[in-house]
Coordinates of C-alpha atoms and ligand atoms in Angstrom, one line a residue:
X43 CA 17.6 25.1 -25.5
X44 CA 14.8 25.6 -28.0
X45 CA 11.5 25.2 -25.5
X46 CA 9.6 25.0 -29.2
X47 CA 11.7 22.2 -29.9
X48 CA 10.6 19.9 -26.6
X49 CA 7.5 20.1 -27.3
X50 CA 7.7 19.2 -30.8
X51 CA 10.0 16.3 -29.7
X52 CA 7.1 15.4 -27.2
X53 CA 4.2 15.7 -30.0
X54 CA 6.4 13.5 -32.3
X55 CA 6.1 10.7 -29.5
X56 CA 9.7 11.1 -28.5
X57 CA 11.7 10.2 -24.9
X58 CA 13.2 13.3 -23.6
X59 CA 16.3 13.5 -22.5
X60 CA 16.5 14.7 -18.4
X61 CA 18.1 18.0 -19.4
X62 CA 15.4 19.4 -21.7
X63 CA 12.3 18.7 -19.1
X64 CA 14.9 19.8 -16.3
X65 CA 15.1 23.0 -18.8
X66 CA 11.3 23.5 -18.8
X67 CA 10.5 23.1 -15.4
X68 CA 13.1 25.5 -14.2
X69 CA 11.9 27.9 -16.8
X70 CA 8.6 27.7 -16.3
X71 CA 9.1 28.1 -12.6
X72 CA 11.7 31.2 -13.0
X73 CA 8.9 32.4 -15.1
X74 CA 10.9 32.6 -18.4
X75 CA 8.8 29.9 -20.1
X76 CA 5.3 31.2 -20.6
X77 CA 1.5 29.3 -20.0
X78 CA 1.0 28.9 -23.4
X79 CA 4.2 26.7 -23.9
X80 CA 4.1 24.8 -20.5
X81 CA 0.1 24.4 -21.8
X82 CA 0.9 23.2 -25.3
X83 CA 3.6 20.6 -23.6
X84 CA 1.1 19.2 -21.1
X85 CA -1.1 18.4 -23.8
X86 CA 1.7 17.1 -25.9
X87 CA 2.0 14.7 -23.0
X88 CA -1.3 13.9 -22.6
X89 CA -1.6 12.4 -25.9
X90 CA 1.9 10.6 -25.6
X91 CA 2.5 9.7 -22.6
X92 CA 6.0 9.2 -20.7
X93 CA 8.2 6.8 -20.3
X94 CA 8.9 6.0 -16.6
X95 CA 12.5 8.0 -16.8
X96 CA 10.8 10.9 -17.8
X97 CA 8.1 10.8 -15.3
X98 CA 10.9 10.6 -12.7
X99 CA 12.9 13.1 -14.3
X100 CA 9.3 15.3 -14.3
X101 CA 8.1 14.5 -10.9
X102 CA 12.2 15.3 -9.6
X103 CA 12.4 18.6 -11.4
X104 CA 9.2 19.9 -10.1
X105 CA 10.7 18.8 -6.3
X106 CA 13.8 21.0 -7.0
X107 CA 11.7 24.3 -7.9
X108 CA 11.4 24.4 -4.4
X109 CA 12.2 23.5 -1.1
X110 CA 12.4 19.7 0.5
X111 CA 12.2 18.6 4.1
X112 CA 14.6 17.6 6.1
X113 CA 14.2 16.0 9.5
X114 CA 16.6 15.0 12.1
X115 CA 17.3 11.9 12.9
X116 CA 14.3 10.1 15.2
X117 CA 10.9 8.6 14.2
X118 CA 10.6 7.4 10.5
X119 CA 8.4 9.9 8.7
X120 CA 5.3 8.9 6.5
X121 CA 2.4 9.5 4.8
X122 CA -0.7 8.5 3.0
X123 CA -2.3 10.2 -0.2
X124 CA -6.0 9.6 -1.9
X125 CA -6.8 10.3 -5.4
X126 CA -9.6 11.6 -3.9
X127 CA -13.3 10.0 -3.3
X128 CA -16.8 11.6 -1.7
X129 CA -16.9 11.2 1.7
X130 CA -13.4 10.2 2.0
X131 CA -12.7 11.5 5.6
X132 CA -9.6 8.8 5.9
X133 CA -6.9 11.4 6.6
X134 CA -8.2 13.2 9.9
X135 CA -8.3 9.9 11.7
X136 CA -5.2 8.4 10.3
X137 CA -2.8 10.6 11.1
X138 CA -3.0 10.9 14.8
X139 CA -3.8 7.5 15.1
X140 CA -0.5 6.9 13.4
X141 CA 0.9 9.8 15.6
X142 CA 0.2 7.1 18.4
X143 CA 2.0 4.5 17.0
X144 CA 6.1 5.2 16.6
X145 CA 6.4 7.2 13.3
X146 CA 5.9 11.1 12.7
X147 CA 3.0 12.1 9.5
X148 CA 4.0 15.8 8.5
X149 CA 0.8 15.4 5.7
X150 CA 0.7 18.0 2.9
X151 CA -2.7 18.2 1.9
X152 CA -5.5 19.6 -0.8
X153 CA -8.5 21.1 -1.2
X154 CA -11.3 19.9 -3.3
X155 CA -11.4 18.9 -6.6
X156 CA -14.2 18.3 -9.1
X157 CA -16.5 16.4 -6.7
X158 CA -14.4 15.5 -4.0
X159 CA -14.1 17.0 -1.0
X160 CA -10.3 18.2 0.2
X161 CA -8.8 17.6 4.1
X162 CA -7.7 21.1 4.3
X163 CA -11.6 22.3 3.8
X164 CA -12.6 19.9 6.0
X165 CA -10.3 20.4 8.6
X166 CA -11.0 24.6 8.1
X167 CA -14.7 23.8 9.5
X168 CA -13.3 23.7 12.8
X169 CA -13.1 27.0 14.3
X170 CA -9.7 28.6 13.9
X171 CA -8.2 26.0 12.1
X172 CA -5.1 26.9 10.3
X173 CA -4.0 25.1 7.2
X174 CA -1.2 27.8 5.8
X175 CA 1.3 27.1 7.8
X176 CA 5.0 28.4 7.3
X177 CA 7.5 25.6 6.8
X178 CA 9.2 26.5 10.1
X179 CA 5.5 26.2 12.0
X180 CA 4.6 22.7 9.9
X181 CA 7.9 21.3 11.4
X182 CA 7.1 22.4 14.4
X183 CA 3.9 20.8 14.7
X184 CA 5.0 17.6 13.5
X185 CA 7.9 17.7 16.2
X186 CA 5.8 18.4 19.0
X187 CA 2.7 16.3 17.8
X188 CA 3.9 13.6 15.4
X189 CA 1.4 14.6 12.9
X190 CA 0.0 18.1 11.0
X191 CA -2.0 18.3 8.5
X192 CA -1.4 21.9 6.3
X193 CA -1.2 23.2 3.2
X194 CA 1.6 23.0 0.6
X195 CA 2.4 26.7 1.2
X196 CA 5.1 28.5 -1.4
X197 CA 7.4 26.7 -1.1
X198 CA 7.1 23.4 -1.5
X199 CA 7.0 22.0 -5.3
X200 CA 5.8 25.7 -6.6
X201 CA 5.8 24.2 -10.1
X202 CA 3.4 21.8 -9.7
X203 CA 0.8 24.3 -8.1
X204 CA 1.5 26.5 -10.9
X205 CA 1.1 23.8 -13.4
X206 CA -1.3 22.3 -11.9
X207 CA -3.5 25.2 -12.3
X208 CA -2.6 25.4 -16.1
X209 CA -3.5 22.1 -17.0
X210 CA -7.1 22.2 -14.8
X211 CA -8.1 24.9 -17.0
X212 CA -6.6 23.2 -21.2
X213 CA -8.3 19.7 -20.3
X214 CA -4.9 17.9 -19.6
X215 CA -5.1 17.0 -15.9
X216 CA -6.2 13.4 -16.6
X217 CA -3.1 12.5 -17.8
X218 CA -1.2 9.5 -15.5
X219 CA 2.4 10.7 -15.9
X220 CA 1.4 14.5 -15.1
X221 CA -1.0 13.2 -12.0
X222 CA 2.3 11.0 -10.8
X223 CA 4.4 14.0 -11.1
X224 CA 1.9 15.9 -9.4
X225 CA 1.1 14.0 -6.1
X226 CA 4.4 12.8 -6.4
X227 CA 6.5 16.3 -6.3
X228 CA 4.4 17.1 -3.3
X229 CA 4.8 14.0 -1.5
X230 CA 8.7 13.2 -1.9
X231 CA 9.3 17.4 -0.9
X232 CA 7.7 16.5 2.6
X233 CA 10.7 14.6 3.1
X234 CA 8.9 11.0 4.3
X235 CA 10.8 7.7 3.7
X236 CA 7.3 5.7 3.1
X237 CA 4.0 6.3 1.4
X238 CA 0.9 4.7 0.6
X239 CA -1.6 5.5 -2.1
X240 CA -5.2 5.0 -2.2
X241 CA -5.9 4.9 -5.8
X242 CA -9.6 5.2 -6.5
X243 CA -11.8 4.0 -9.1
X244 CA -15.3 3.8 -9.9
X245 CA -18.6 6.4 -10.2
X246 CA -16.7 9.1 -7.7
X247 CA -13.5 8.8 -8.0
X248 CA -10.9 10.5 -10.6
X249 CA -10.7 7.2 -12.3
X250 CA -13.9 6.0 -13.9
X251 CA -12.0 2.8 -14.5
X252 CA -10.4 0.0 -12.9
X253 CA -8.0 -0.4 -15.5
X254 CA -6.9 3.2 -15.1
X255 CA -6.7 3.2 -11.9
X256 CA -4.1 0.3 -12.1
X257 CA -2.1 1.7 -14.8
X258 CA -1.9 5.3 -12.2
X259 CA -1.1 2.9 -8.8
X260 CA 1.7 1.4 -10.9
X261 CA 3.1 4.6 -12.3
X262 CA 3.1 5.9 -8.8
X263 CA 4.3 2.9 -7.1
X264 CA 7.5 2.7 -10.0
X265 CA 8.1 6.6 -10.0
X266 CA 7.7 6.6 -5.8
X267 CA 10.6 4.1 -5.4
X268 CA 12.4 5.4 -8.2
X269 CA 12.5 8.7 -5.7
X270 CA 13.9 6.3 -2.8
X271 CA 10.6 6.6 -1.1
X272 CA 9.3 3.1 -0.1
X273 CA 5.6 3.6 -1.9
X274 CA 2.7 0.9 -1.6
X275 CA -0.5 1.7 -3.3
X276 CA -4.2 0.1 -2.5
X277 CA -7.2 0.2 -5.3
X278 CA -9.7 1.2 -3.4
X279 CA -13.7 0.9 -4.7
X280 CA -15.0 4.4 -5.2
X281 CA -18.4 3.4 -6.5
X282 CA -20.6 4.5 -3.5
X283 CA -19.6 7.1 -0.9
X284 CA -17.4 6.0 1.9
X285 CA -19.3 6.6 4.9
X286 CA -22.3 8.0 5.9
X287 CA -21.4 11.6 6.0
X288 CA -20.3 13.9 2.9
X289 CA -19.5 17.7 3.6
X290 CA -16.9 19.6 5.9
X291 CA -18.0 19.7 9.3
X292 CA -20.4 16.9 9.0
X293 CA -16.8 14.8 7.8
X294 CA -15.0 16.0 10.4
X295 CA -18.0 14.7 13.4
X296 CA -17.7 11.5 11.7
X297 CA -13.8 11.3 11.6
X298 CA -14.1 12.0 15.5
X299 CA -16.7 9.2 16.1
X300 CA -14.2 7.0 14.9
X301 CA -11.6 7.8 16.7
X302 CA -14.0 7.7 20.2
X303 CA -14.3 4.4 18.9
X304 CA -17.5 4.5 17.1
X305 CA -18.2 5.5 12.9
X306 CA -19.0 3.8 9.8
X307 CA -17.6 0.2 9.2
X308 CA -16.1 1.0 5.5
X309 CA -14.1 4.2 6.6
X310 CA -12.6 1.9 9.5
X311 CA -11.5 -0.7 7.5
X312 CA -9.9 1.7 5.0
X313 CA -7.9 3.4 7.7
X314 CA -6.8 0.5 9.5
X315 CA -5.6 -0.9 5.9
X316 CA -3.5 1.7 5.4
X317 CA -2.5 3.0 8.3
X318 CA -1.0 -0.8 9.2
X319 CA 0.3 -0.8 5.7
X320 CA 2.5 2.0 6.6
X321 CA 3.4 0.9 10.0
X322 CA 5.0 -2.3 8.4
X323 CA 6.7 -0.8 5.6
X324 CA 8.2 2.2 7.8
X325 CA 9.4 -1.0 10.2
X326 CA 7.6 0.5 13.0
X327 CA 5.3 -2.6 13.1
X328 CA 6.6 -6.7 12.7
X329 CA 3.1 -7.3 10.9
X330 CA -0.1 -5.9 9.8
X331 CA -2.0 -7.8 12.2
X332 CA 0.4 -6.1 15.7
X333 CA 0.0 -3.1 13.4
X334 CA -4.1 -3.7 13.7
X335 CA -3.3 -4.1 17.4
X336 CA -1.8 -0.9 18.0
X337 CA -3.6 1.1 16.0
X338 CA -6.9 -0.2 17.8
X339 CA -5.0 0.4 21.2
X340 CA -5.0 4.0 20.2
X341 CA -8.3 4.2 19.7
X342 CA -9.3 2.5 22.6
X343 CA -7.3 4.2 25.1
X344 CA -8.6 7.5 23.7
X345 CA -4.9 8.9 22.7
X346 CA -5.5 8.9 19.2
X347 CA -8.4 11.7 19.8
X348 CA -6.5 13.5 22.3
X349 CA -3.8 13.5 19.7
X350 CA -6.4 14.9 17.0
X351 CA -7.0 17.6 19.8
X352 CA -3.6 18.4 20.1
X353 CA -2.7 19.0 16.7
X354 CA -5.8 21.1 16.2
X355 CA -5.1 23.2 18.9
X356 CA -1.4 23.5 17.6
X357 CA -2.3 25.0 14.5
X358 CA -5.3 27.5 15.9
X359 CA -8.3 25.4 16.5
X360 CA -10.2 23.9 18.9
X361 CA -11.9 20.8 18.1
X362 CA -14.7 20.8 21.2
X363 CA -15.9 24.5 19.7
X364 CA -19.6 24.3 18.0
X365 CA -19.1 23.1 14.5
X366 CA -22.2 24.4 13.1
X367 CA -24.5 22.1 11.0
X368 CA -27.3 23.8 9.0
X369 CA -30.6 22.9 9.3
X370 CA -31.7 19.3 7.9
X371 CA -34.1 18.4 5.4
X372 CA -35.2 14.3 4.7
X373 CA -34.9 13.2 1.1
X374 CA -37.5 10.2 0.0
X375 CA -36.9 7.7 -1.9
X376 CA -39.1 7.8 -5.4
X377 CA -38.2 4.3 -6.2
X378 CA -38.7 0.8 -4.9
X379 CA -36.2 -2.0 -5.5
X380 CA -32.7 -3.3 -4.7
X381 CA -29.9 -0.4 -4.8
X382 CA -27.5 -1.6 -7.6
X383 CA -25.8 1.5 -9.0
X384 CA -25.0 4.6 -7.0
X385 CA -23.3 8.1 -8.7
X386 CA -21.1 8.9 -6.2
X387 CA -19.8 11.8 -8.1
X388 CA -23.6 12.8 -8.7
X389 CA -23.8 13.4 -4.6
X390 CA -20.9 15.1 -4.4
X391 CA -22.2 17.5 -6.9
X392 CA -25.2 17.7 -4.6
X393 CA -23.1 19.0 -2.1
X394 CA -21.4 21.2 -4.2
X395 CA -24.8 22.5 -5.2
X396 CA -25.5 23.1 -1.2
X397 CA -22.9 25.3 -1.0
X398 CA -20.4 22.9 0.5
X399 CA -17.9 23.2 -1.9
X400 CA -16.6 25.2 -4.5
X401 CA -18.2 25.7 -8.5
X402 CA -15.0 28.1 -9.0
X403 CA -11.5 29.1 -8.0
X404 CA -12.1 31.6 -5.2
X405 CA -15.6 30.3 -4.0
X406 CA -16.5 30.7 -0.3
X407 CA -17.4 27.5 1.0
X408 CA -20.0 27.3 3.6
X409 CA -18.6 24.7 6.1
X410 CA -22.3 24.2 7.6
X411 CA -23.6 22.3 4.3
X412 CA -23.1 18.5 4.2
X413 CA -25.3 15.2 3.7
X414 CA -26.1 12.2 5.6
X415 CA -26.3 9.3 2.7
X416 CA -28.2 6.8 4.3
X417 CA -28.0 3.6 1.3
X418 CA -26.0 1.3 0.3
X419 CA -25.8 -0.9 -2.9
X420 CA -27.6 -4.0 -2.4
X421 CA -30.4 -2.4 -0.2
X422 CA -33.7 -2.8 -0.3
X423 CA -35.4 0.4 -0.7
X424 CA -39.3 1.4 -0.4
X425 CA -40.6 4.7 -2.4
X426 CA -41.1 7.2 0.7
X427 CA -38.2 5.9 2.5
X428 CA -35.5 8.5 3.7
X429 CA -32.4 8.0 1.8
X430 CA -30.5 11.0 2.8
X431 CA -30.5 13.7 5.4
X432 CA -29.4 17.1 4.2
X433 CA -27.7 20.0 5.7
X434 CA -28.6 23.0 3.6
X435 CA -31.1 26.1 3.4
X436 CA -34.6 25.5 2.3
X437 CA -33.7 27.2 -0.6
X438 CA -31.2 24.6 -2.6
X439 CA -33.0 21.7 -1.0
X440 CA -35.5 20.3 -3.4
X441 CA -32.9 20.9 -6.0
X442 CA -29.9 19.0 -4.0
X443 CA -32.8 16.3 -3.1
X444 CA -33.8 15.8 -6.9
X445 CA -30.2 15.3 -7.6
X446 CA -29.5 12.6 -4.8
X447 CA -32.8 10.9 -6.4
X448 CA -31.1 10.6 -9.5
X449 CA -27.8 9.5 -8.5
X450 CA -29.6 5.9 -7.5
X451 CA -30.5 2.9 -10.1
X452 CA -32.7 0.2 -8.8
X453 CA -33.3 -3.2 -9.7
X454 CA -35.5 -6.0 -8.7
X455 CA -33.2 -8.4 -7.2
X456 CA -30.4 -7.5 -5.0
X457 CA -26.5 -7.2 -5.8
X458 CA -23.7 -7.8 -3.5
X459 CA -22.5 -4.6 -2.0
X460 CA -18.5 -4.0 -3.7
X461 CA -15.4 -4.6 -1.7
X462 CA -13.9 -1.7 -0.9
X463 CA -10.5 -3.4 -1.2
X464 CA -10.1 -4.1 -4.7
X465 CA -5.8 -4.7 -5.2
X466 CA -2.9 -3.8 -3.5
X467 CA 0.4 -3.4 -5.1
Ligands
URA49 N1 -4.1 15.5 -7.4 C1 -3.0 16.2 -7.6 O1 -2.3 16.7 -6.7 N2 -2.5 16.4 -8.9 C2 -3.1 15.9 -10.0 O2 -2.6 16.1 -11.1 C3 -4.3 15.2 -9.8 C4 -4.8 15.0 -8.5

């Protein structure tokens, strides 16, 4: 096959046939189809889309450069994925909440992107936290546990991290059939039977609009089934941070708040939706609401955080060591007014700028940095009030400080705060 060809074919606005992206994903993986092809393809995509054969064809091909999961026979196996929001901590409590309740979550997860904070970064601010696990010890976590949370190793849809890569650095990651095939080949490799998607949209999330964000949930929803995993997807608002705390360590205090029963209101509503969303759809719960009940039981009884414990231990931590926090530093309001627009993705580059996450590949990431955001939209604010706490050195502090300032828009009357909930699908 002429790999010149395909991505003429592509560039023309043609429907490839399953054999010639079969044919460049193997190559590319085998390393016989070099980056300046597979780039000049993912752009060719970019601009013309796929149909939603093609994007199951994509996301199937990039499963088969490497290894799937298999499990034997015993509690359904599931998982949740974000497109990735500031301050979304969701992850760390769901899983061994849903641990707790009848179904195993072996959760491949990321690091950060762009402004978003990742789970594996988080979870690496806990002393002796592992996150590359081998296949063999990621099974055995789940299997002993019911939940791990690790990264995608080798071996697990190598195309995609290779690809992936590619396309962050030629401008064509924000392209909906590439991100399906993307969280997708991941996903379906960890060898779940049900999924749900928290698709966000708004000032921090990958999608700036709600329409986008619809057109992605649907392409993942369609191409999800299509792969025989049952897939549900929630719009989520991403338009203010979710929660109070953004950063590593700081994230990971508040994910264990919640689970001792305590935490922010927004980031327990999200987990209970979709955590009781998957207990329905994986038959492990009659209805949301005994779903609700259960998942609350975990909580309450304190198994949940002893399950959080466990798995932490299992992969190298321990999760009652000092997480360290650096030293804080108030940020005052310069404005007066109603809080009516927030740039979420403006704090996350605060934190960024702290230290907490990374500017480039390779970047050391100082676990210790993080914020405490202390608005919301719709709240009255008075000049000199604190509006943030931050975790940083002295040094980056006035800058970080000026940049949370500017992230806030003021009005004179006051503006109901978003649902978080926007669709589900
Ligand atoms: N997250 C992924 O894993 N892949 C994408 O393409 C975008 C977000």
């Amino acid at each position: 096959m002429n790999v010149a060809q395909i991505i003429a074919d592509k560039r023309d606005g043609k429907t490839l046939e399953d054999a010639q992206i079969e044919y460049l994903i193997d190559g590319f993986a085998n390393e016989q189809i070099p980056d300046y092809q597979m780039a000049a393809f993912a752009m060719a995509v970019y601009f013309k889309g796929m149909t939603l054969a093609e994007t199951t064809t994509l996301t199937r091909s990039m499963i088969d450069s490497g290894e799937r999961l298999e499990w034997p026979a015993g509690k359904p196996k599931v998982d949740k994925h974000s497109t990735g929001g500031v301050g979304d901590k969701v992850s760390i409590p769901l899983a061994p909440m849903l641990a707790c309740c009848g179904v195993d979550v072996p959760m491949i997860s990321g690091r950060g992107l762009g402004a978003t904070g990742g789970t594996l970064d988080k979870l690496e601010s806990i002393p002796g936290y592992r996150c590359d696990l081998s296949l063999g010890e990621f099974r055995s976590v789940v299997n002993w546990n019911g939940c791990s949370i690790a990264s995608a190793g080798s071996n697990l849809a190598p195309a995609d991290k290779r690809f992936y890569a590619l396309r962050d650095v030629t401008a064509t990651v924000p392209s909906i059939p590439l991100i399906t095939a993307s969280i997708l080949s991941k996903k379906v490799a960890e060898g779940i039977e049900t999924l749900v998607l928290d698709v966000k949209w708004g000032s921090g999330a990958f999608m700036k609009t709600l329409e986008d964000a619809r057109s992605l949930a649907k392409s993942l929803v369609n191409v999800g089934n299509q792969m025989r995993v049952k897939t549900t997807a929630v719009i989520t608002d991403m338009n203010q941070p979710l929660g109070r705390m953004i950063g590593n360590a700081v994230e990971v205090d508040e994910s264990v708040e919640i689970l001792d029963g305590k935490g922010p209101d927004d980031v327990i509503a999200l987990t209970m939706e979709l955590a009781s969303r998957l207990l329905v759809s994986a038959g492990a719960a009659a209805d949301q609401q005994s779903a609700r009940t259960d998942l609350q039981r975990s909580i309450d009884t304190g198994e949940a955080l002893e399950r959080l414990s466990e798995m932490v231990a299992s992969q190298g931590g321990d999760l009652n060591a000092n997480r360290t926090r650096a030293k804080s530093h108030v940020v005052h309001s310069l404005e007066a007014g109603f809080v009516t627009r927030i740039n979420a993705q403006r704090i996350g580059l605060a934190v960024i700028e702290m230290g907490g996450g990374r500017k480039q590949l390779g970047d050391k990431i100082d676990h210790s940095v993080g914020m405490e955001f202390l608005i919301r939209i719709g709240d009255k604010i008075e000049i000199g009030q604190p509006i943030a706490n931050l975790f940083c050195s002295e040094k980056v502090a006035n800058y970080a400080g000026n940049l949370v300032n500017n992230s806030i828009g003021t009005g004179p009357t006051s503006i109901e705060s978003p649902e978080l909930i926007v669709e589900t699908f």
